[in-house]
Amino acid sequence: METLFGPYGVEWLNLLVRWLHLITGIAWIGASFYFVWLDNSIRPPKPGSPLAKKGVMGELWAVHGGGFYNPQKYLVAPDELPEDLHWFKWEAYATWLSGFAMLFIVYYFNASAMMIDKNVADLSSLQAVAVGLGTLAGGWLVYDTLCKTALAEKPAVLGTVMFVLIVGAAYVLTHTLSGRAAYIHIGAMIGTMMVGNVLFVIIPGQRKLVDAMAKGQSPDPIYGKRAKVRSVHNNYFTLPVLLIMISNHYAMTYSHAYSWLVLAAIMAAGVLIRHFFNLRHAGKVSPAFPIAGVILLAGVAVAIAPAPRKAVAAPATVAAAVDADGHAAPGAGGAAAAAAGQASLSSVQQVVSARCVSCHSAAPTQAGFASAPGGVMLDTEDQVKQHAAKIYQRAVQNKDMPLANMTHMTDAERQLIGTWFETSAN
């Protein structure tokens, strides 16, 4: 039982909540994509037809799973309230709740390792968590306020303003939190805007329509219009959010010196590609949008490509640990080996043992880790050789490992790993 309440138990909780988040997210995004597609694909009935007389705005015939479907959309509402009415809300609520739980499990309970980078800002764990929570709340308040201004009547202007504000938030967070935590909080902020739309605008608007019908009153179409606007916003938010949710696997993005700009460009590409599909569903094919998105992504890939490595001079204090023959002095460890330029597997193993094995081990000693991240264990020379490419990418090219450089890997040690990989590992 003691094991279940330690890091091992937290890892299982992480797995189960992440699985739930994935399932509910698929349900929410699937419903969102379907209804935006449906709105763009329905066609109005013939004037004077029975459907038109019933107040049907548009309909669609579709075949799926061996059956035919005929969804219809009313201009405001049908004459009579149906007995069985399905509400699409719990998909959104469960996605946000499980995602918020993930923030606590992965980031807030281990803020010192997952949120703080002393090279970026010297924060306490409490300060880092406060920044994260403040970002979620502040993002929704600013967004909701803007949607209630005259900008709501100018979708393109509102979209541009929101994009600039989100990029601004990314800039601030990448200069406050670790790159990985900054990205995930931008995604969580946008996700909070999305669920806020459902909770505070879309569902209440739908309830007003239903309540009016239940009282025999004519529903006010303004509520449906407001809900539709927020639903479209959510549709454009989706691809950037999905990108951010998987970004922790791609350190080349969040570890870059201009990570906020990288994120801005990738989010813009996602919006352009999503806009193409929305137009296409409405019968308008505009290939310029996906082409622009692909060009933007290609430009980012080229711009953030690792530059050729430059030699790093060993610090004098480390060089002192090298004997007259250029070998590491007894007991000097990986730092001395780095200074000596010994690009051997054994010298790299010394560096890895000193800087990486506290997490990447069969039995991690770093608080908060029950197993090696990503299943990468570096206890032996064979394991270091097996994962040589990953070590090189993360420690030398991206320099995002060790995590927030908690174990203080030096430039000379990174140089040693780079030299070994380029000359001996392949």
Tab-separated table of C-alpha atoms in Angstrom:
chain	number	residue	atom	x	y	z
A	1	MET	CA	0.000	0.000	0.000
A	2	GLU	CA	2.889	2.365	0.694
A	3	THR	CA	4.033	1.925	-2.913
A	4	LEU	CA	0.609	2.860	-4.255
A	5	PHE	CA	0.711	6.193	-2.447
A	6	GLY	CA	4.210	7.074	-3.691
A	7	PRO	CA	5.593	8.000	-7.131
A	8	TYR	CA	4.447	4.634	-8.537
A	9	GLY	CA	0.856	5.361	-7.578
A	10	VAL	CA	1.087	8.860	-9.025
A	11	GLU	CA	2.327	7.379	-12.286
A	12	TRP	CA	-0.715	5.106	-12.481
A	13	LEU	CA	-2.953	8.086	-11.712
A	14	ASN	CA	-1.167	9.970	-14.479
A	15	LEU	CA	-1.834	7.134	-16.926
A	16	LEU	CA	-5.525	6.746	-16.083
A	17	VAL	CA	-6.341	10.460	-16.064
A	18	ARG	CA	-4.396	10.990	-19.300
A	19	TRP	CA	-6.365	8.153	-20.880
A	20	LEU	CA	-9.620	9.728	-19.715
A	21	HIS	CA	-8.503	13.105	-21.055
A	22	LEU	CA	-7.763	11.562	-24.442
A	23	ILE	CA	-11.119	9.755	-24.624
A	24	THR	CA	-13.218	12.746	-23.629
A	25	GLY	CA	-11.160	15.058	-25.835
A	26	ILE	CA	-11.836	12.860	-28.861
A	27	ALA	CA	-15.561	12.904	-28.041
A	28	TRP	CA	-15.639	16.708	-27.665
A	29	ILE	CA	-13.529	17.530	-30.709
A	30	GLY	CA	-15.356	14.942	-32.799
A	31	ALA	CA	-18.718	16.495	-31.946
A	32	SER	CA	-17.350	19.996	-32.588
A	33	PHE	CA	-15.939	19.070	-35.988
A	34	TYR	CA	-19.118	17.233	-36.948
A	35	PHE	CA	-21.497	20.077	-36.144
A	36	VAL	CA	-19.358	22.732	-37.832
A	37	TRP	CA	-19.209	20.464	-40.875
A	38	LEU	CA	-22.960	19.951	-40.655
A	39	ASP	CA	-23.656	23.689	-40.447
A	40	ASN	CA	-21.479	24.277	-43.505
A	41	SER	CA	-22.912	21.341	-45.458
A	42	ILE	CA	-26.693	21.618	-45.013
A	43	ARG	CA	-28.680	22.980	-47.906
A	44	PRO	CA	-31.918	24.977	-47.647
A	45	PRO	CA	-35.167	23.237	-48.639
A	46	LYS	CA	-37.094	24.331	-51.690
A	47	PRO	CA	-39.294	27.397	-51.091
A	48	GLY	CA	-42.841	26.393	-50.257
A	49	SER	CA	-41.850	22.796	-49.488
A	50	PRO	CA	-43.196	21.068	-46.352
A	51	LEU	CA	-39.772	21.457	-44.700
A	52	ALA	CA	-39.652	25.168	-45.447
A	53	LYS	CA	-43.129	25.600	-43.994
A	54	LYS	CA	-41.971	23.827	-40.822
A	55	GLY	CA	-39.214	26.403	-40.379
A	56	VAL	CA	-36.352	24.123	-41.413
A	57	MET	CA	-33.301	26.204	-42.331
A	58	GLY	CA	-31.410	23.375	-44.013
A	59	GLU	CA	-31.063	19.622	-44.248
A	60	LEU	CA	-28.565	16.992	-45.289
A	61	TRP	CA	-28.777	13.397	-46.423
A	62	ALA	CA	-25.886	11.139	-45.451
A	63	VAL	CA	-25.074	7.449	-45.354
A	64	HIS	CA	-22.940	5.898	-42.630
A	65	GLY	CA	-22.586	2.453	-41.121
A	66	GLY	CA	-25.131	0.928	-43.466
A	67	GLY	CA	-27.876	3.444	-42.694
A	68	PHE	CA	-29.254	6.696	-44.084
A	69	TYR	CA	-29.466	9.861	-41.971
A	70	ASN	CA	-31.429	13.048	-42.561
A	71	PRO	CA	-30.405	15.751	-40.031
A	72	GLN	CA	-32.356	19.008	-40.205
A	73	LYS	CA	-31.611	22.400	-38.697
A	74	TYR	CA	-34.350	24.849	-37.749
A	75	LEU	CA	-33.987	28.567	-38.227
A	76	VAL	CA	-34.689	29.100	-34.523
A	77	ALA	CA	-36.600	26.140	-33.076
A	78	PRO	CA	-39.331	23.642	-34.031
A	79	ASP	CA	-42.971	24.397	-33.263
A	80	GLU	CA	-43.044	21.793	-30.503
A	81	LEU	CA	-40.363	20.863	-28.007
A	82	PRO	CA	-39.285	17.236	-28.582
A	83	GLU	CA	-39.601	14.868	-25.638
A	84	ASP	CA	-36.068	13.499	-26.030
A	85	LEU	CA	-33.446	16.217	-26.564
A	86	HIS	CA	-29.719	15.445	-26.428
A	87	TRP	CA	-27.328	18.021	-24.978
A	88	PHE	CA	-23.675	18.094	-26.005
A	89	LYS	CA	-21.920	19.356	-22.888
A	90	TRP	CA	-20.362	16.607	-20.795
A	91	GLU	CA	-17.783	15.887	-23.487
A	92	ALA	CA	-16.445	19.417	-22.985
A	93	TYR	CA	-16.719	19.442	-19.191
A	94	ALA	CA	-15.027	16.049	-18.774
A	95	THR	CA	-12.212	17.036	-21.136
A	96	TRP	CA	-11.440	20.190	-19.188
A	97	LEU	CA	-11.752	18.548	-15.755
A	98	SER	CA	-9.439	15.686	-16.726
A	99	GLY	CA	-7.000	18.138	-18.315
A	100	PHE	CA	-7.005	20.294	-15.187
A	101	ALA	CA	-6.322	17.179	-13.133
A	102	MET	CA	-3.387	16.426	-15.435
A	103	LEU	CA	-1.946	19.876	-14.720
A	104	PHE	CA	-1.900	19.075	-11.024
A	105	ILE	CA	-0.570	15.541	-11.396
A	106	VAL	CA	2.207	16.314	-13.875
A	107	TYR	CA	3.077	19.959	-13.237
A	108	TYR	CA	1.755	21.410	-9.983
A	109	PHE	CA	2.655	18.464	-7.717
A	110	ASN	CA	6.205	18.545	-9.100
A	111	ALA	CA	6.547	22.221	-9.972
A	112	SER	CA	10.219	22.445	-9.053
A	113	ALA	CA	11.104	19.936	-11.762
A	114	MET	CA	8.381	20.514	-14.349
A	115	MET	CA	7.643	24.252	-14.207
A	116	ILE	CA	10.747	26.050	-13.014
A	117	ASP	CA	13.856	26.771	-15.026
A	118	LYS	CA	16.306	28.830	-12.981
A	119	ASN	CA	17.905	30.038	-16.205
A	120	VAL	CA	14.569	31.649	-17.121
A	121	ALA	CA	13.217	32.903	-13.777
A	122	ASP	CA	14.063	32.108	-10.167
A	123	LEU	CA	10.569	31.237	-8.929
A	124	SER	CA	9.336	29.234	-5.993
A	125	SER	CA	6.990	26.318	-6.636
A	126	LEU	CA	4.079	28.319	-5.240
A	127	GLN	CA	4.842	31.254	-7.526
A	128	ALA	CA	5.058	29.003	-10.569
A	129	VAL	CA	1.700	27.382	-9.799
A	130	ALA	CA	0.151	30.823	-9.219
A	131	VAL	CA	1.392	31.953	-12.642
A	132	GLY	CA	-0.159	28.854	-14.206
A	133	LEU	CA	-3.551	29.237	-12.549
A	134	GLY	CA	-3.581	32.983	-13.181
A	135	THR	CA	-2.984	32.343	-16.875
A	136	LEU	CA	-6.070	30.124	-17.129
A	137	ALA	CA	-8.369	32.532	-15.315
A	138	GLY	CA	-6.954	35.688	-16.898
A	139	GLY	CA	-7.130	34.257	-20.405
A	140	TRP	CA	-10.839	33.460	-20.103
A	141	LEU	CA	-11.716	36.828	-18.573
A	142	VAL	CA	-9.924	38.796	-21.286
A	143	TYR	CA	-11.342	36.663	-24.098
A	144	ASP	CA	-14.918	36.725	-22.776
A	145	THR	CA	-14.763	40.495	-22.274
A	146	LEU	CA	-13.574	41.060	-25.849
A	147	CYS	CA	-16.377	38.858	-27.171
A	148	LYS	CA	-18.907	41.162	-25.510
A	149	THR	CA	-17.551	44.300	-27.205
A	150	ALA	CA	-18.152	45.668	-30.692
A	151	LEU	CA	-15.376	43.358	-31.899
A	152	ALA	CA	-17.890	40.508	-31.778
A	153	GLU	CA	-19.421	41.949	-34.973
A	154	LYS	CA	-16.038	41.814	-36.711
A	155	PRO	CA	-14.875	38.155	-36.582
A	156	ALA	CA	-11.635	38.719	-38.519
A	157	VAL	CA	-10.594	41.643	-36.303
A	158	LEU	CA	-11.521	39.785	-33.112
A	159	GLY	CA	-9.608	36.718	-34.301
A	160	THR	CA	-6.528	38.803	-35.030
A	161	VAL	CA	-6.688	40.545	-31.644
A	162	MET	CA	-7.043	37.212	-29.849
A	163	PHE	CA	-4.136	35.725	-31.780
A	164	VAL	CA	-1.911	38.660	-30.809
A	165	LEU	CA	-2.955	38.365	-27.150
A	166	ILE	CA	-2.302	34.607	-27.099
A	167	VAL	CA	1.134	35.123	-28.647
A	168	GLY	CA	1.779	37.837	-26.063
A	169	ALA	CA	0.853	35.416	-23.306
A	170	ALA	CA	3.222	32.865	-24.846
A	171	TYR	CA	6.033	35.424	-24.790
A	172	VAL	CA	5.439	36.213	-21.111
A	173	LEU	CA	5.170	32.558	-20.072
A	174	THR	CA	8.283	31.459	-21.968
A	175	HIS	CA	10.156	34.164	-20.058
A	176	THR	CA	8.672	33.055	-16.738
A	177	LEU	CA	8.270	29.252	-16.730
A	178	SER	CA	10.195	26.394	-18.291
A	179	GLY	CA	9.530	26.044	-22.014
A	180	ARG	CA	7.536	22.870	-21.606
A	181	ALA	CA	5.339	24.336	-18.855
A	182	ALA	CA	4.859	27.565	-20.816
A	183	TYR	CA	3.543	25.698	-23.849
A	184	ILE	CA	1.205	23.468	-21.881
A	185	HIS	CA	-0.274	26.472	-20.070
A	186	ILE	CA	-0.983	28.275	-23.336
A	187	GLY	CA	-2.842	25.140	-24.428
A	188	ALA	CA	-4.673	24.956	-21.094
A	189	MET	CA	-5.571	28.642	-21.356
A	190	ILE	CA	-7.113	28.143	-24.797
A	191	GLY	CA	-8.844	24.985	-23.564
A	192	THR	CA	-10.305	27.007	-20.683
A	193	MET	CA	-11.645	29.555	-23.171
A	194	MET	CA	-13.252	26.718	-25.100
A	195	VAL	CA	-14.958	25.103	-22.125
A	196	GLY	CA	-15.932	28.549	-20.833
A	197	ASN	CA	-17.755	29.083	-24.120
A	198	VAL	CA	-19.707	25.888	-23.559
A	199	LEU	CA	-20.402	26.445	-19.854
A	200	PHE	CA	-21.190	30.166	-19.823
A	201	VAL	CA	-22.510	30.917	-23.318
A	202	ILE	CA	-23.511	27.941	-25.462
A	203	ILE	CA	-25.395	25.798	-22.933
A	204	PRO	CA	-27.098	28.750	-21.141
A	205	GLY	CA	-28.203	30.073	-24.543
A	206	GLN	CA	-29.638	26.699	-25.467
A	207	ARG	CA	-31.426	26.504	-22.120
A	208	LYS	CA	-33.065	29.867	-22.765
A	209	LEU	CA	-34.361	28.594	-26.101
A	210	VAL	CA	-35.737	25.432	-24.503
A	211	ASP	CA	-37.245	27.292	-21.531
A	212	ALA	CA	-39.027	29.733	-23.834
A	213	MET	CA	-40.551	26.877	-25.807
A	214	ALA	CA	-41.594	25.086	-22.620
A	215	LYS	CA	-43.485	28.244	-21.603
A	216	GLY	CA	-45.132	28.518	-25.006
A	217	GLN	CA	-43.129	31.608	-25.884
A	218	SER	CA	-41.284	32.406	-29.092
A	219	PRO	CA	-37.511	31.835	-28.534
A	220	ASP	CA	-35.204	34.809	-29.017
A	221	PRO	CA	-32.800	33.930	-31.890
A	222	ILE	CA	-29.995	36.040	-30.352
A	223	TYR	CA	-29.063	33.223	-27.993
A	224	GLY	CA	-28.605	30.790	-30.847
A	225	LYS	CA	-26.509	33.322	-32.763
A	226	ARG	CA	-24.211	33.935	-29.779
A	227	ALA	CA	-23.797	30.218	-29.209
A	228	LYS	CA	-22.951	29.666	-32.881
A	229	VAL	CA	-20.240	32.375	-32.768
A	230	ARG	CA	-18.555	30.789	-29.740
A	231	SER	CA	-18.855	27.337	-31.301
A	232	VAL	CA	-17.004	28.581	-34.387
A	233	HIS	CA	-14.314	30.086	-32.139
A	234	ASN	CA	-13.859	26.694	-30.499
A	235	ASN	CA	-13.496	25.096	-33.908
A	236	TYR	CA	-10.563	27.360	-34.819
A	237	PHE	CA	-8.962	26.909	-31.391
A	238	THR	CA	-8.893	23.131	-31.769
A	239	LEU	CA	-5.845	22.492	-33.969
A	240	PRO	CA	-3.525	24.829	-31.998
A	241	VAL	CA	-4.645	23.181	-28.742
A	242	LEU	CA	-4.008	19.687	-30.090
A	243	LEU	CA	-0.536	20.715	-31.243
A	244	ILE	CA	0.290	22.130	-27.828
A	245	MET	CA	-0.973	19.033	-26.022
A	246	ILE	CA	1.569	16.857	-27.866
A	247	SER	CA	4.366	19.457	-27.865
A	248	ASN	CA	6.004	18.010	-24.741
A	249	HIS	CA	7.288	15.208	-26.988
A	250	TYR	CA	9.087	17.687	-29.252
A	251	ALA	CA	11.669	19.694	-27.349
A	252	MET	CA	12.910	21.294	-30.577
A	253	THR	CA	9.884	23.613	-30.295
A	254	TYR	CA	9.609	24.613	-26.633
A	255	SER	CA	13.360	24.637	-25.958
A	256	HIS	CA	14.176	27.094	-28.749
A	257	ALA	CA	15.370	30.582	-27.816
A	258	TYR	CA	12.325	32.015	-29.619
A	259	SER	CA	9.894	29.303	-28.546
A	260	TRP	CA	7.026	31.785	-28.283
A	261	LEU	CA	7.510	32.763	-31.924
A	262	VAL	CA	7.770	29.118	-32.963
A	263	LEU	CA	4.466	28.459	-31.233
A	264	ALA	CA	2.859	31.498	-32.888
A	265	ALA	CA	3.853	30.295	-36.358
A	266	ILE	CA	2.655	26.721	-35.804
A	267	MET	CA	-0.652	27.925	-34.333
A	268	ALA	CA	-1.154	30.220	-37.333
A	269	ALA	CA	-0.556	27.280	-39.667
A	270	GLY	CA	-3.167	25.262	-37.781
A	271	VAL	CA	-5.731	28.048	-38.110
A	272	LEU	CA	-5.074	28.380	-41.846
A	273	ILE	CA	-5.495	24.645	-42.409
A	274	ARG	CA	-8.675	24.542	-40.311
A	275	HIS	CA	-10.078	27.492	-42.271
A	276	PHE	CA	-9.511	25.614	-45.522
A	277	PHE	CA	-11.642	22.700	-44.308
A	278	ASN	CA	-14.387	24.971	-43.021
A	279	LEU	CA	-14.579	26.711	-46.395
A	280	ARG	CA	-14.446	23.409	-48.246
A	281	HIS	CA	-17.393	22.055	-46.265
A	282	ALA	CA	-19.318	25.138	-47.364
A	283	GLY	CA	-18.495	24.400	-51.014
A	284	LYS	CA	-15.578	26.838	-51.392
A	285	VAL	CA	-12.203	25.303	-52.237
A	286	SER	CA	-9.324	27.689	-51.473
A	287	PRO	CA	-6.000	25.806	-51.701
A	288	ALA	CA	-4.077	28.982	-50.845
A	289	PHE	CA	-4.840	28.454	-47.145
A	290	PRO	CA	-3.341	24.952	-46.694
A	291	ILE	CA	-0.446	25.878	-48.988
A	292	ALA	CA	0.301	28.893	-46.801
A	293	GLY	CA	0.044	26.680	-43.712
A	294	VAL	CA	2.487	24.112	-45.102
A	295	ILE	CA	4.920	26.834	-46.187
A	296	LEU	CA	4.741	28.317	-42.695
A	297	LEU	CA	5.482	24.941	-41.094
A	298	ALA	CA	8.357	24.317	-43.501
A	299	GLY	CA	9.741	27.744	-42.692
A	300	VAL	CA	9.642	26.976	-38.968
A	301	ALA	CA	11.399	23.638	-39.531
A	302	VAL	CA	14.201	25.361	-41.437
A	303	ALA	CA	14.467	28.281	-39.022
A	304	ILE	CA	14.850	26.147	-35.881
A	305	ALA	CA	17.133	23.510	-37.404
A	306	PRO	CA	20.167	22.933	-35.127
A	307	ALA	CA	23.187	24.982	-36.130
A	308	PRO	CA	26.610	23.328	-36.570
A	309	ARG	CA	28.177	22.741	-33.191
A	310	LYS	CA	31.034	24.956	-32.058
A	311	ALA	CA	33.812	23.817	-29.800
A	312	VAL	CA	33.439	24.872	-26.167
A	313	ALA	CA	36.553	25.600	-24.156
A	314	ALA	CA	36.740	23.791	-20.849
A	315	PRO	CA	36.658	25.992	-17.738
A	316	ALA	CA	40.013	26.432	-16.035
A	317	THR	CA	38.714	24.930	-12.791
A	318	VAL	CA	37.767	21.770	-14.625
A	319	ALA	CA	40.962	21.622	-16.662
A	320	ALA	CA	42.906	21.508	-13.433
A	321	ALA	CA	41.499	18.043	-12.858
A	322	VAL	CA	43.388	16.700	-15.880
A	323	ASP	CA	46.831	15.167	-15.518
A	324	ALA	CA	49.930	15.955	-17.592
A	325	ASP	CA	49.027	13.320	-20.206
A	326	GLY	CA	45.617	14.860	-20.836
A	327	HIS	CA	43.655	12.196	-18.962
A	328	ALA	CA	41.136	12.695	-16.210
A	329	ALA	CA	42.693	12.705	-12.777
A	330	PRO	CA	41.577	9.894	-10.453
A	331	GLY	CA	38.160	10.615	-8.970
A	332	ALA	CA	37.631	13.692	-11.161
A	333	GLY	CA	34.605	12.136	-12.858
A	334	GLY	CA	32.824	13.199	-16.005
A	335	ALA	CA	33.673	16.897	-15.710
A	336	ALA	CA	37.387	16.181	-15.881
A	337	ALA	CA	36.863	13.781	-18.743
A	338	ALA	CA	35.002	16.526	-20.563
A	339	ALA	CA	37.865	18.951	-20.006
A	340	ALA	CA	40.344	16.415	-21.256
A	341	GLY	CA	38.318	15.943	-24.424
A	342	GLN	CA	38.124	12.185	-23.882
A	343	ALA	CA	35.308	11.339	-26.278
A	344	SER	CA	35.031	7.723	-25.185
A	345	LEU	CA	31.953	5.773	-24.211
A	346	SER	CA	33.239	5.364	-20.660
A	347	SER	CA	33.801	9.105	-20.250
A	348	VAL	CA	30.319	9.846	-21.602
A	349	GLN	CA	28.905	7.287	-19.185
A	350	GLN	CA	30.553	9.207	-16.332
A	351	VAL	CA	28.781	12.402	-17.414
A	352	VAL	CA	25.468	10.622	-17.879
A	353	SER	CA	25.761	8.942	-14.482
A	354	ALA	CA	26.394	12.289	-12.808
A	355	ARG	CA	23.779	14.327	-14.682
A	356	CYS	CA	21.058	12.057	-16.105
A	357	VAL	CA	20.684	8.828	-14.153
A	358	SER	CA	18.823	10.396	-11.231
A	359	CYS	CA	15.780	10.312	-13.561
A	360	HIS	CA	16.771	7.957	-16.381
A	361	SER	CA	17.334	4.842	-14.336
A	362	ALA	CA	15.669	1.552	-13.522
A	363	ALA	CA	15.332	3.007	-10.019
A	364	PRO	CA	15.117	6.835	-10.276
A	365	THR	CA	16.204	8.837	-7.240
A	366	GLN	CA	14.740	12.163	-8.421
A	367	ALA	CA	11.593	13.041	-6.457
A	368	GLY	CA	8.388	12.587	-8.434
A	369	PHE	CA	9.682	9.922	-10.818
A	370	ALA	CA	8.694	6.280	-10.304
A	371	SER	CA	10.127	5.142	-13.626
A	372	ALA	CA	12.477	6.464	-16.284
A	373	PRO	CA	10.820	9.178	-18.448
A	374	GLY	CA	9.951	7.774	-21.847
A	375	GLY	CA	11.320	4.392	-20.746
A	376	VAL	CA	14.860	5.655	-21.435
A	377	MET	CA	17.272	4.094	-18.901
A	378	LEU	CA	20.943	5.054	-18.928
A	379	ASP	CA	22.426	2.965	-16.114
A	380	THR	CA	24.920	1.105	-18.294
A	381	GLU	CA	27.255	1.860	-21.186
A	382	ASP	CA	25.165	-0.373	-23.458
A	383	GLN	CA	22.076	1.674	-22.647
A	384	VAL	CA	23.935	4.942	-23.280
A	385	LYS	CA	25.037	3.616	-26.660
A	386	GLN	CA	21.506	2.408	-27.451
A	387	HIS	CA	20.038	5.864	-26.774
A	388	ALA	CA	22.998	7.838	-28.148
A	389	ALA	CA	20.949	9.739	-30.738
A	390	LYS	CA	18.366	10.821	-28.145
A	391	ILE	CA	21.068	11.895	-25.696
A	392	TYR	CA	22.777	13.917	-28.419
A	393	GLN	CA	19.557	15.593	-29.532
A	394	ARG	CA	18.318	16.521	-26.063
A	395	ALA	CA	21.593	17.323	-24.276
A	396	VAL	CA	23.659	18.820	-27.121
A	397	GLN	CA	21.328	20.137	-29.816
A	398	ASN	CA	18.232	21.215	-27.851
A	399	LYS	CA	19.961	21.522	-24.465
A	400	ASP	CA	16.614	20.927	-22.741
A	401	MET	CA	17.972	17.983	-20.782
A	402	PRO	CA	18.682	17.503	-17.948
A	403	LEU	CA	15.254	18.890	-17.062
A	404	ALA	CA	15.718	22.601	-16.277
A	405	ASN	CA	19.399	21.585	-15.946
A	406	MET	CA	18.715	20.608	-12.343
A	407	THR	CA	21.914	18.551	-12.221
A	408	HIS	CA	24.025	21.385	-13.696
A	409	MET	CA	25.430	19.762	-16.808
A	410	THR	CA	28.241	21.997	-18.087
A	411	ASP	CA	28.957	23.164	-21.621
A	412	ALA	CA	32.158	21.129	-21.553
A	413	GLU	CA	30.174	17.990	-20.733
A	414	ARG	CA	27.758	18.662	-23.566
A	415	GLN	CA	30.775	19.174	-25.835
A	416	LEU	CA	32.133	15.805	-24.783
A	417	ILE	CA	28.853	14.038	-25.558
A	418	GLY	CA	28.657	15.799	-28.927
A	419	THR	CA	32.203	14.865	-29.906
A	420	TRP	CA	31.672	11.255	-28.875
A	421	PHE	CA	28.418	10.935	-30.814
A	422	GLU	CA	29.815	12.524	-33.957
A	423	THR	CA	33.056	10.551	-33.989
A	424	SER	CA	32.386	7.263	-32.218
A	425	ALA	CA	28.736	6.510	-31.524
A	426	ASN	CA	27.637	5.826	-35.124
